[in-house]
GROMACS .gro file of C-alpha atoms in nm:
model
  503
    1UNK     CA    1   0.844  15.514   4.824
    2UNK     CA    2   0.951  15.349   5.139
    3UNK     CA    3   1.245  15.489   5.312
    4UNK     CA    4   1.496  15.253   5.463
    5UNK     CA    5   1.596  15.307   5.817
    6UNK     CA    6   1.941  15.170   5.755
    7UNK     CA    7   2.236  15.339   5.579
    8UNK     CA    8   2.502  15.193   5.365
    9UNK     CA    9   2.802  15.337   5.545
   10UNK     CA   10   3.035  15.194   5.287
   11UNK     CA   11   2.860  15.386   5.010
   12UNK     CA   12   2.873  15.707   5.203
   13UNK     CA   13   3.241  15.674   5.270
   14UNK     CA   14   3.301  15.614   4.903
   15UNK     CA   15   3.129  15.937   4.806
   16UNK     CA   16   3.219  16.173   5.093
   17UNK     CA   17   3.576  16.266   5.168
   18UNK     CA   18   3.714  16.118   5.485
   19UNK     CA   19   3.661  16.333   5.790
   20UNK     CA   20   3.977  16.465   5.945
   21UNK     CA   21   4.067  16.318   6.278
   22UNK     CA   22   4.009  16.557   6.562
   23UNK     CA   23   4.348  16.608   6.721
   24UNK     CA   24   4.387  16.764   7.065
   25UNK     CA   25   4.525  17.118   7.046
   26UNK     CA   26   4.901  17.127   7.075
   27UNK     CA   27   5.028  17.242   7.409
   28UNK     CA   28   5.117  17.610   7.404
   29UNK     CA   29   5.480  17.685   7.357
   30UNK     CA   30   5.657  17.751   7.681
   31UNK     CA   31   5.693  18.121   7.713
   32UNK     CA   32   5.831  18.292   8.019
   33UNK     CA   33   5.583  18.502   8.200
   34UNK     CA   34   5.603  18.864   8.092
   35UNK     CA   35   5.833  19.049   8.322
   36UNK     CA   36   5.659  19.315   8.516
   37UNK     CA   37   5.834  19.643   8.482
   38UNK     CA   38   5.969  19.728   8.825
   39UNK     CA   39   5.852  20.048   8.975
   40UNK     CA   40   6.103  20.325   9.037
   41UNK     CA   41   6.074  20.245   9.405
   42UNK     CA   42   6.179  19.883   9.355
   43UNK     CA   43   6.475  19.987   9.144
   44UNK     CA   44   6.621  20.182   9.433
   45UNK     CA   45   6.832  20.013   9.699
   46UNK     CA   46   6.667  19.961  10.031
   47UNK     CA   47   6.884  20.232  10.184
   48UNK     CA   48   6.797  20.486   9.916
   49UNK     CA   49   6.419  20.475   9.909
   50UNK     CA   50   6.245  20.809   9.879
   51UNK     CA   51   5.911  20.901  10.027
   52UNK     CA   52   5.761  21.195   9.841
   53UNK     CA   53   5.485  21.384  10.015
   54UNK     CA   54   5.230  21.510   9.765
   55UNK     CA   55   4.941  21.749   9.773
   56UNK     CA   56   4.591  21.609   9.743
   57UNK     CA   57   4.320  21.787   9.553
   58UNK     CA   58   4.120  22.013   9.786
   59UNK     CA   59   3.794  21.832   9.710
   60UNK     CA   60   3.950  21.493   9.791
   61UNK     CA   61   4.138  21.594  10.102
   62UNK     CA   62   3.839  21.531  10.332
   63UNK     CA   63   3.722  21.209  10.170
   64UNK     CA   64   3.737  20.937  10.437
   65UNK     CA   65   3.749  20.665  10.172
   66UNK     CA   66   4.103  20.770  10.087
   67UNK     CA   67   4.228  20.716  10.439
   68UNK     CA   68   4.387  20.375  10.468
   69UNK     CA   69   4.646  20.234  10.698
   70UNK     CA   70   4.683  20.272  11.070
   71UNK     CA   71   4.613  20.645  11.086
   72UNK     CA   72   4.401  20.893  10.887
   73UNK     CA   73   4.704  21.121  10.893
   74UNK     CA   74   4.869  20.906  10.624
   75UNK     CA   75   4.706  21.107  10.349
   76UNK     CA   76   4.993  21.144  10.108
   77UNK     CA   77   5.110  20.787  10.160
   78UNK     CA   78   4.785  20.599  10.110
   79UNK     CA   79   4.595  20.795   9.848
   80UNK     CA   80   4.821  20.813   9.544
   81UNK     CA   81   5.107  20.570   9.585
   82UNK     CA   82   5.042  20.196   9.626
   83UNK     CA   83   5.412  20.130   9.581
   84UNK     CA   84   5.482  20.322   9.896
   85UNK     CA   85   5.232  20.113  10.091
   86UNK     CA   86   5.397  19.797   9.962
   87UNK     CA   87   5.732  19.934  10.062
   88UNK     CA   88   5.614  19.995  10.417
   89UNK     CA   89   5.473  19.644  10.440
   90UNK     CA   90   5.805  19.496  10.330
   91UNK     CA   91   5.983  19.699  10.597
   92UNK     CA   92   6.248  19.814  10.350
   93UNK     CA   93   6.245  20.174  10.449
   94UNK     CA   94   6.596  20.262  10.559
   95UNK     CA   95   6.597  20.606  10.400
   96UNK     CA   96   6.334  20.876  10.411
   97UNK     CA   97   6.300  21.187  10.200
   98UNK     CA   98   6.036  21.445  10.278
   99UNK     CA   99   5.981  21.672   9.979
  100UNK     CA  100   5.741  21.950  10.056
  101UNK     CA  101   5.474  22.019   9.792
  102UNK     CA  102   5.535  22.320   9.569
  103UNK     CA  103   5.366  22.640   9.663
  104UNK     CA  104   5.154  22.809   9.397
  105UNK     CA  105   5.132  23.171   9.491
  106UNK     CA  106   4.961  23.242   9.822
  107UNK     CA  107   4.846  22.882   9.869
  108UNK     CA  108   4.834  22.771  10.233
  109UNK     CA  109   5.110  22.562  10.382
  110UNK     CA  110   5.078  22.188  10.415
  111UNK     CA  111   4.853  22.091  10.703
  112UNK     CA  112   5.014  21.956  11.015
  113UNK     CA  113   4.899  21.603  10.939
  114UNK     CA  114   5.118  21.597  10.628
  115UNK     CA  115   5.419  21.687  10.839
  116UNK     CA  116   5.354  21.431  11.111
  117UNK     CA  117   5.259  21.149  10.873
  118UNK     CA  118   5.609  21.001  10.881
  119UNK     CA  119   5.597  21.016  11.259
  120UNK     CA  120   5.277  20.812  11.258
  121UNK     CA  121   5.432  20.550  11.032
  122UNK     CA  122   5.724  20.502  11.266
  123UNK     CA  123   5.513  20.502  11.580
  124UNK     CA  124   5.295  20.220  11.448
  125UNK     CA  125   5.595  19.995  11.394
  126UNK     CA  126   5.545  19.945  11.020
  127UNK     CA  127   5.898  20.049  10.930
  128UNK     CA  128   6.244  20.009  11.065
  129UNK     CA  129   6.450  20.298  11.199
  130UNK     CA  130   6.583  20.526  10.928
  131UNK     CA  131   6.953  20.553  10.846
  132UNK     CA  132   6.939  20.835  10.588
  133UNK     CA  133   6.696  21.125  10.621
  134UNK     CA  134   6.637  21.407  10.370
  135UNK     CA  135   6.414  21.708  10.425
  136UNK     CA  136   6.369  21.917  10.111
  137UNK     CA  137   6.171  22.232  10.035
  138UNK     CA  138   6.009  22.325  10.365
  139UNK     CA  139   5.914  22.690  10.402
  140UNK     CA  140   5.741  22.839  10.706
  141UNK     CA  141   5.544  23.159  10.707
  142UNK     CA  142   5.463  23.376  11.005
  143UNK     CA  143   5.093  23.385  11.078
  144UNK     CA  144   5.018  23.601  11.379
  145UNK     CA  145   4.674  23.557  11.530
  146UNK     CA  146   4.561  23.794  11.804
  147UNK     CA  147   4.395  23.605  12.087
  148UNK     CA  148   4.328  23.830  12.382
  149UNK     CA  149   4.669  23.960  12.485
  150UNK     CA  150   4.866  23.668  12.340
  151UNK     CA  151   5.012  23.609  11.995
  152UNK     CA  152   4.985  23.261  11.848
  153UNK     CA  153   5.225  23.152  11.576
  154UNK     CA  154   5.066  22.883  11.361
  155UNK     CA  155   5.395  22.781  11.204
  156UNK     CA  156   5.528  22.668  11.541
  157UNK     CA  157   5.298  22.368  11.518
  158UNK     CA  158   5.460  22.267  11.191
  159UNK     CA  159   5.806  22.318  11.333
  160UNK     CA  160   5.737  22.112  11.643
  161UNK     CA  161   5.594  21.830  11.434
  162UNK     CA  162   5.891  21.841  11.199
  163UNK     CA  163   6.139  21.830  11.486
  164UNK     CA  164   5.948  21.535  11.629
  165UNK     CA  165   5.969  21.361  11.290
  166UNK     CA  166   6.346  21.396  11.289
  167UNK     CA  167   6.373  21.258  11.639
  168UNK     CA  168   6.141  20.962  11.586
  169UNK     CA  169   6.284  20.859  11.249
  170UNK     CA  170   6.625  20.825  11.408
  171UNK     CA  171   6.492  20.548  11.625
  172UNK     CA  172   6.539  20.489  11.991
  173UNK     CA  173   6.872  20.320  11.925
  174UNK     CA  174   7.005  20.626  11.741
  175UNK     CA  175   7.028  20.462  11.398
  176UNK     CA  176   7.035  20.786  11.199
  177UNK     CA  177   7.362  20.801  11.002
  178UNK     CA  178   7.317  21.075  10.739
  179UNK     CA  179   7.096  21.384  10.726
  180UNK     CA  180   7.038  21.615  10.429
  181UNK     CA  181   6.856  21.946  10.467
  182UNK     CA  182   6.793  22.144  10.149
  183UNK     CA  183   6.581  22.446  10.052
  184UNK     CA  184   6.440  22.502  10.400
  185UNK     CA  185   6.330  22.821  10.574
  186UNK     CA  186   6.230  22.776  10.938
  187UNK     CA  187   6.223  22.967  11.261
  188UNK     CA  188   6.553  22.971  11.443
  189UNK     CA  189   6.424  22.793  11.752
  190UNK     CA  190   6.265  22.524  11.536
  191UNK     CA  191   6.591  22.476  11.346
  192UNK     CA  192   6.779  22.448  11.673
  193UNK     CA  193   6.540  22.181  11.796
  194UNK     CA  194   6.582  21.986  11.473
  195UNK     CA  195   6.960  22.000  11.504
  196UNK     CA  196   6.937  21.901  11.868
  197UNK     CA  197   6.732  21.595  11.773
  198UNK     CA  198   6.982  21.500  11.505
  199UNK     CA  199   7.284  21.540  11.727
  200UNK     CA  200   7.140  21.300  11.983
  201UNK     CA  201   7.215  21.008  11.749
  202UNK     CA  202   7.535  20.829  11.841
  203UNK     CA  203   7.583  20.691  11.489
  204UNK     CA  204   7.540  21.013  11.292
  205UNK     CA  205   7.821  21.038  11.035
  206UNK     CA  206   7.721  21.303  10.781
  207UNK     CA  207   7.517  21.625  10.783
  208UNK     CA  208   7.461  21.809  10.453
  209UNK     CA  209   7.296  22.152  10.474
  210UNK     CA  210   7.226  22.342  10.151
  211UNK     CA  211   7.022  22.661  10.111
  212UNK     CA  212   6.882  22.642  10.462
  213UNK     CA  213   6.806  22.965  10.645
  214UNK     CA  214   6.634  23.052  10.968
  215UNK     CA  215   6.486  23.368  11.110
  216UNK     CA  216   6.381  23.485  11.453
  217UNK     CA  217   6.025  23.513  11.571
  218UNK     CA  218   5.900  23.860  11.664
  219UNK     CA  219   5.984  23.947  12.025
  220UNK     CA  220   6.201  23.638  12.049
  221UNK     CA  221   6.506  23.635  12.272
  222UNK     CA  222   6.828  23.568  12.085
  223UNK     CA  223   7.006  23.352  12.338
  224UNK     CA  224   7.318  23.170  12.219
  225UNK     CA  225   7.258  22.807  12.140
  226UNK     CA  226   7.498  22.524  12.221
  227UNK     CA  227   7.489  22.206  12.017
  228UNK     CA  228   7.531  21.865  12.169
  229UNK     CA  229   7.875  21.720  12.090
  230UNK     CA  230   7.850  21.451  11.824
  231UNK     CA  231   8.133  21.205  11.874
  232UNK     CA  232   8.063  21.012  11.552
  233UNK     CA  233   8.011  21.299  11.304
  234UNK     CA  234   8.277  21.285  11.032
  235UNK     CA  235   8.136  21.504  10.750
  236UNK     CA  236   7.969  21.845  10.770
  237UNK     CA  237   7.869  22.042  10.458
  238UNK     CA  238   7.723  22.392  10.498
  239UNK     CA  239   7.648  22.550  10.159
  240UNK     CA  240   7.473  22.889  10.127
  241UNK     CA  241   7.305  22.844  10.462
  242UNK     CA  242   7.275  23.005  10.801
  243UNK     CA  243   7.616  23.044  10.971
  244UNK     CA  244   7.447  22.896  11.277
  245UNK     CA  245   7.530  22.550  11.145
  246UNK     CA  246   7.902  22.621  11.125
  247UNK     CA  247   7.910  22.635  11.504
  248UNK     CA  248   7.850  22.262  11.500
  249UNK     CA  249   8.202  22.208  11.361
  250UNK     CA  250   8.364  22.299  11.689
  251UNK     CA  251   8.156  22.040  11.877
  252UNK     CA  252   8.261  21.732  11.679
  253UNK     CA  253   8.596  21.581  11.781
  254UNK     CA  254   8.587  21.317  11.506
  255UNK     CA  255   8.512  21.561  11.222
  256UNK     CA  256   8.740  21.489  10.926
  257UNK     CA  257   8.551  21.660  10.638
  258UNK     CA  258   8.424  22.018  10.648
  259UNK     CA  259   8.293  22.224  10.355
  260UNK     CA  260   8.174  22.583  10.399
  261UNK     CA  261   8.031  22.795  10.118
  262UNK     CA  262   7.868  23.124  10.209
  263UNK     CA  263   7.829  23.450  10.016
  264UNK     CA  264   7.861  23.650  10.336
  265UNK     CA  265   8.167  23.706  10.550
  266UNK     CA  266   8.169  23.470  10.846
  267UNK     CA  267   8.165  23.601  11.198
  268UNK     CA  268   8.448  23.565  11.446
  269UNK     CA  269   8.258  23.294  11.633
  270UNK     CA  270   8.214  23.088  11.317
  271UNK     CA  271   8.581  23.125  11.230
  272UNK     CA  272   8.682  23.010  11.577
  273UNK     CA  273   8.464  22.701  11.538
  274UNK     CA  274   8.640  22.618  11.212
  275UNK     CA  275   8.980  22.676  11.369
  276UNK     CA  276   8.892  22.444  11.657
  277UNK     CA  277   8.807  22.171  11.404
  278UNK     CA  278   9.118  22.220  11.187
  279UNK     CA  279   9.362  21.991  11.375
  280UNK     CA  280   9.164  21.676  11.290
  281UNK     CA  281   9.039  21.772  10.944
  282UNK     CA  282   9.156  21.577  10.641
  283UNK     CA  283   8.931  21.747  10.384
  284UNK     CA  284   8.844  22.114  10.403
  285UNK     CA  285   8.671  22.353  10.163
  286UNK     CA  286   8.628  22.726  10.219
  287UNK     CA  287   8.441  22.931   9.960
  288UNK     CA  288   8.299  23.219  10.159
  289UNK     CA  289   8.301  23.595  10.189
  290UNK     CA  290   8.344  23.871   9.937
  291UNK     CA  291   8.697  23.931   9.807
  292UNK     CA  292   8.829  23.635  10.003
  293UNK     CA  293   8.805  23.814  10.338
  294UNK     CA  294   8.701  23.503  10.527
  295UNK     CA  295   8.967  23.286  10.368
  296UNK     CA  296   9.243  23.534  10.449
  297UNK     CA  297   9.129  23.565  10.810
  298UNK     CA  298   9.122  23.189  10.845
  299UNK     CA  299   9.469  23.144  10.697
  300UNK     CA  300   9.606  23.417  10.920
  301UNK     CA  301   9.464  23.243  11.226
  302UNK     CA  302   9.647  22.924  11.128
  303UNK     CA  303   9.986  23.091  11.107
  304UNK     CA  304  10.221  23.075  11.407
  305UNK     CA  305  10.123  23.427  11.510
  306UNK     CA  306   9.970  23.449  11.861
  307UNK     CA  307   9.608  23.340  11.849
  308UNK     CA  308   9.340  23.254  12.099
  309UNK     CA  309   9.336  22.893  11.980
  310UNK     CA  310   9.621  22.649  12.023
  311UNK     CA  311   9.692  22.503  11.678
  312UNK     CA  312   9.949  22.226  11.633
  313UNK     CA  313  10.243  22.293  11.408
  314UNK     CA  314  10.142  22.031  11.150
  315UNK     CA  315   9.785  21.982  11.031
  316UNK     CA  316   9.645  21.655  10.899
  317UNK     CA  317   9.487  21.810  10.588
  318UNK     CA  318   9.506  21.595  10.275
  319UNK     CA  319   9.262  21.783  10.049
  320UNK     CA  320   9.205  22.159  10.045
  321UNK     CA  321   8.965  22.374   9.841
  322UNK     CA  322   8.997  22.745   9.908
  323UNK     CA  323   8.871  23.064   9.744
  324UNK     CA  324   9.122  23.347   9.781
  325UNK     CA  325   8.894  23.613   9.634
  326UNK     CA  326   9.149  23.746   9.381
  327UNK     CA  327   9.409  23.793   9.653
  328UNK     CA  328   9.772  23.687   9.631
  329UNK     CA  329   9.902  23.336   9.683
  330UNK     CA  330  10.156  23.453   9.940
  331UNK     CA  331   9.944  23.397  10.251
  332UNK     CA  332   9.837  23.054  10.126
  333UNK     CA  333  10.199  22.958  10.064
  334UNK     CA  334  10.278  23.040  10.427
  335UNK     CA  335   9.987  22.826  10.549
  336UNK     CA  336  10.087  22.532  10.327
  337UNK     CA  337  10.397  22.490  10.541
  338UNK     CA  338  10.162  22.358  10.812
  339UNK     CA  339  10.017  22.090  10.582
  340UNK     CA  340  10.288  21.833  10.503
  341UNK     CA  341  10.032  21.563  10.415
  342UNK     CA  342   9.846  21.770  10.154
  343UNK     CA  343   9.801  21.582   9.825
  344UNK     CA  344   9.509  21.762   9.655
  345UNK     CA  345   9.484  22.140   9.629
  346UNK     CA  346   9.215  22.349   9.456
  347UNK     CA  347   9.267  22.727   9.448
  348UNK     CA  348   8.981  22.943   9.321
  349UNK     CA  349   9.019  23.313   9.234
  350UNK     CA  350   9.387  23.305   9.314
  351UNK     CA  351   9.442  23.654   9.183
  352UNK     CA  352   9.774  23.747   9.020
  353UNK     CA  353   9.998  23.443   8.979
  354UNK     CA  354  10.366  23.488   8.904
  355UNK     CA  355  10.659  23.246   8.889
  356UNK     CA  356  10.772  23.361   9.233
  357UNK     CA  357  10.462  23.274   9.435
  358UNK     CA  358  10.397  22.967   9.219
  359UNK     CA  359  10.746  22.841   9.301
  360UNK     CA  360  10.674  22.897   9.669
  361UNK     CA  361  10.353  22.697   9.635
  362UNK     CA  362  10.535  22.406   9.472
  363UNK     CA  363  10.808  22.416   9.736
  364UNK     CA  364  10.558  22.424  10.025
  365UNK     CA  365  10.355  22.126   9.895
  366UNK     CA  366  10.599  21.888   9.722
  367UNK     CA  367  10.375  21.580   9.758
  368UNK     CA  368  10.079  21.711   9.555
  369UNK     CA  369   9.908  21.465   9.323
  370UNK     CA  370   9.633  21.705   9.209
  371UNK     CA  371   9.674  22.080   9.160
  372UNK     CA  372   9.408  22.320   9.032
  373UNK     CA  373   9.487  22.690   9.011
  374UNK     CA  374   9.220  22.923   8.873
  375UNK     CA  375   9.327  23.286   8.886
  376UNK     CA  376   8.991  23.425   8.777
  377UNK     CA  377   8.895  23.655   8.493
  378UNK     CA  378   9.184  23.894   8.539
  379UNK     CA  379   8.959  24.190   8.612
  380UNK     CA  380   9.210  24.324   8.864
  381UNK     CA  381   9.503  24.286   8.626
  382UNK     CA  382   9.690  24.016   8.440
  383UNK     CA  383   9.606  23.684   8.605
  384UNK     CA  384   9.918  23.492   8.503
  385UNK     CA  385  10.252  23.661   8.439
  386UNK     CA  386  10.556  23.493   8.297
  387UNK     CA  387  10.617  23.222   8.041
  388UNK     CA  388  10.433  22.894   8.045
  389UNK     CA  389  10.769  22.723   8.008
  390UNK     CA  390  10.862  22.859   8.350
  391UNK     CA  391  10.552  22.708   8.507
  392UNK     CA  392  10.619  22.382   8.326
  393UNK     CA  393  10.962  22.364   8.485
  394UNK     CA  394  10.812  22.432   8.827
  395UNK     CA  395  10.553  22.158   8.778
  396UNK     CA  396  10.840  21.922   8.706
  397UNK     CA  397  10.941  21.949   9.072
  398UNK     CA  398  10.620  21.774   9.174
  399UNK     CA  399  10.728  21.414   9.123
  400UNK     CA  400  10.385  21.266   9.205
  401UNK     CA  401  10.164  21.513   9.018
  402UNK     CA  402   9.889  21.331   8.823
  403UNK     CA  403   9.623  21.598   8.768
  404UNK     CA  404   9.676  21.963   8.681
  405UNK     CA  405   9.429  22.231   8.577
  406UNK     CA  406   9.478  22.603   8.525
  407UNK     CA  407   9.337  22.899   8.337
  408UNK     CA  408   9.672  23.021   8.208
  409UNK     CA  409   9.539  23.031   7.853
  410UNK     CA  410   9.300  23.314   7.926
  411UNK     CA  411   9.415  23.560   7.664
  412UNK     CA  412   9.554  23.907   7.718
  413UNK     CA  413   9.325  24.207   7.746
  414UNK     CA  414   9.302  24.496   7.507
  415UNK     CA  415   9.163  24.843   7.549
  416UNK     CA  416   8.983  25.026   7.271
  417UNK     CA  417   8.793  25.349   7.247
  418UNK     CA  418   8.454  25.182   7.214
  419UNK     CA  419   8.509  24.873   7.425
  420UNK     CA  420   8.606  24.813   7.780
  421UNK     CA  421   8.863  24.556   7.878
  422UNK     CA  422   8.764  24.224   7.722
  423UNK     CA  423   8.919  23.880   7.721
  424UNK     CA  424   9.088  23.772   7.399
  425UNK     CA  425   9.144  23.397   7.373
  426UNK     CA  426   9.478  23.319   7.214
  427UNK     CA  427   9.524  23.086   6.920
  428UNK     CA  428   9.590  22.720   6.973
  429UNK     CA  429   9.915  22.722   6.776
  430UNK     CA  430  10.061  22.985   7.008
  431UNK     CA  431  10.077  22.757   7.311
  432UNK     CA  432  10.109  22.418   7.143
  433UNK     CA  433  10.486  22.375   7.207
  434UNK     CA  434  10.458  22.496   7.569
  435UNK     CA  435  10.184  22.240   7.628
  436UNK     CA  436  10.427  21.973   7.519
  437UNK     CA  437  10.682  22.124   7.756
  438UNK     CA  438  10.441  22.089   8.047
  439UNK     CA  439  10.395  21.722   7.968
  440UNK     CA  440  10.768  21.662   7.948
  441UNK     CA  441  10.837  21.844   8.273
  442UNK     CA  442  10.574  21.667   8.484
  443UNK     CA  443  10.661  21.306   8.411
  444UNK     CA  444  10.381  21.154   8.621
  445UNK     CA  445  10.114  21.388   8.485
  446UNK     CA  446   9.811  21.196   8.357
  447UNK     CA  447   9.538  21.458   8.312
  448UNK     CA  448   9.564  21.828   8.241
  449UNK     CA  449   9.272  22.068   8.203
  450UNK     CA  450   9.324  22.400   8.030
  451UNK     CA  451   9.046  22.645   8.111
  452UNK     CA  452   8.970  22.860   7.809
  453UNK     CA  453   8.879  23.220   7.866
  454UNK     CA  454   8.585  23.234   7.626
  455UNK     CA  455   8.289  23.002   7.646
  456UNK     CA  456   8.209  22.811   7.329
  457UNK     CA  457   8.532  22.895   7.148
  458UNK     CA  458   8.604  22.615   6.902
  459UNK     CA  459   8.967  22.703   6.835
  460UNK     CA  460   9.089  22.487   7.120
  461UNK     CA  461   8.909  22.173   7.011
  462UNK     CA  462   9.174  22.092   6.756
  463UNK     CA  463   9.452  22.170   6.998
  464UNK     CA  464   9.314  21.933   7.258
  465UNK     CA  465   9.284  21.655   7.001
  466UNK     CA  466   9.624  21.718   6.845
  467UNK     CA  467   9.810  21.731   7.173
  468UNK     CA  468   9.608  21.473   7.363
  469UNK     CA  469   9.927  21.277   7.428
  470UNK     CA  470  10.206  21.514   7.515
  471UNK     CA  471  10.398  21.341   7.792
  472UNK     CA  472  10.731  21.168   7.731
  473UNK     CA  473  10.560  20.835   7.798
  474UNK     CA  474  10.249  20.945   7.604
  475UNK     CA  475  10.030  20.912   7.912
  476UNK     CA  476   9.907  21.269   7.954
  477UNK     CA  477   9.562  21.368   7.829
  478UNK     CA  478   9.486  21.734   7.765
  479UNK     CA  479   9.132  21.867   7.783
  480UNK     CA  480   9.044  22.222   7.686
  481UNK     CA  481   8.717  22.347   7.828
  482UNK     CA  482   8.549  22.663   7.952
  483UNK     CA  483   8.498  22.769   8.313
  484UNK     CA  484   8.123  22.713   8.303
  485UNK     CA  485   8.162  22.348   8.204
  486UNK     CA  486   8.399  22.251   8.481
  487UNK     CA  487   8.273  22.303   8.834
  488UNK     CA  488   8.577  22.174   9.015
  489UNK     CA  489   8.486  22.269   9.370
  490UNK     CA  490   8.133  22.129   9.341
  491UNK     CA  491   8.260  21.797   9.210
  492UNK     CA  492   8.513  21.772   9.489
  493UNK     CA  493   8.267  21.845   9.768
  494UNK     CA  494   8.013  21.606   9.617
  495UNK     CA  495   8.269  21.328   9.626
  496UNK     CA  496   8.340  21.404   9.990
  497UNK     CA  497   7.973  21.369  10.077
  498UNK     CA  498   7.944  21.033   9.900
  499UNK     CA  499   8.254  20.899  10.070
  500UNK     CA  500   8.125  21.002  10.411
  501UNK     CA  501   7.795  20.823  10.354
  502UNK     CA  502   7.974  20.506  10.245
  503UNK     CA  503   8.201  20.501  10.550
   0.00000   0.00000   0.00000
């Protein structure tokens, strides 16, 4: 049968279903590009960028392929952190933080190239001068190597490099404004060189030193060191560190904020440096010495008795934090007569408080807006004597008082045959009416903290909620807490440091 070479298209279309028209694919719906999650580095302001120096694995430390950038010394910057490289390229580095790697047992210290890496970055011009510098966790060890008749100290190389880092990061124009040293142990001469480099900056405003100690090299001469005067320094914090840094206070004519916290009793030279700085201070914190010895010596030196330092009659202090070491308020009351501008007062370990010395305190500082009196645990006797109504009446003399905190509600002690003297927190209902009396007496009072004597005691929760509004204008809030939950002095000093950096 012959096959036709032509097709009846009409017949095919009658039998087969019509083919669907091929339509072009619809354009994709407009969707915004997925937002890339910013790195922690990009979330920080340009002035608060941290550079964390990290350890490399020992087997990778000598791999040349990891070395990128202008210098092979940039090990910890180029190997594990591309964000840091991008940051350097954008020239956003206005703050630098050197965090030393943790030490695991007898592991060797960081090589010198890790310490001078920041110096190399600055010397190559990749970054701008630094305004805020933090050095954290640097510990030096003495390694004595006998070479002929000479002793070589390996750690001196680290110290010299670190001092050079501080000097170079400040920039030639002296752009360094704030320095924070924390958890550092260095040789004394190295520490002095670092401080000398810092004090050469004309724009330096704040120095914060916490848990920083120094020690002398063997056979080293202990010559006295003089710091360069820093005309611009306004804030100096020395917390649990070498008293050497306190000597800097007497060399700064513009110093307005000084905080000293030391477990040891300060020397006469350190006290004289503080006394020299007192006339211009507006914020001062002294938590040093056992049993308040340092605080008492300082207050005695401020009194009109003959001293070696000429102190003006009236000081410019506006905020004062002082630890009396369970001593009486009497000497502080005498010193308050020299502080007519004082508006905020924090007294730690005030010792026995009675209506007499409390009345003297109120009379000596009538313009207080914040008053915190913590008498301690009462180990030397009853901390507070007298009725709370009496103290409420005395608080009523402070017309501008807005914040008040005390530990009056630490309960009485009891002695038993099997127990020593223990603290007994009193019931909430016992002091509920007196709390209302405090609110009525201090008309301007807005916040009142009652420090409970026993941590975790839930009896005061209901009292704080029930009497949360006790003032005559219902504007006073009462908070009952325990001593461990309210670090008043730390919060105050932290605020001072932030204010100094913002200035």
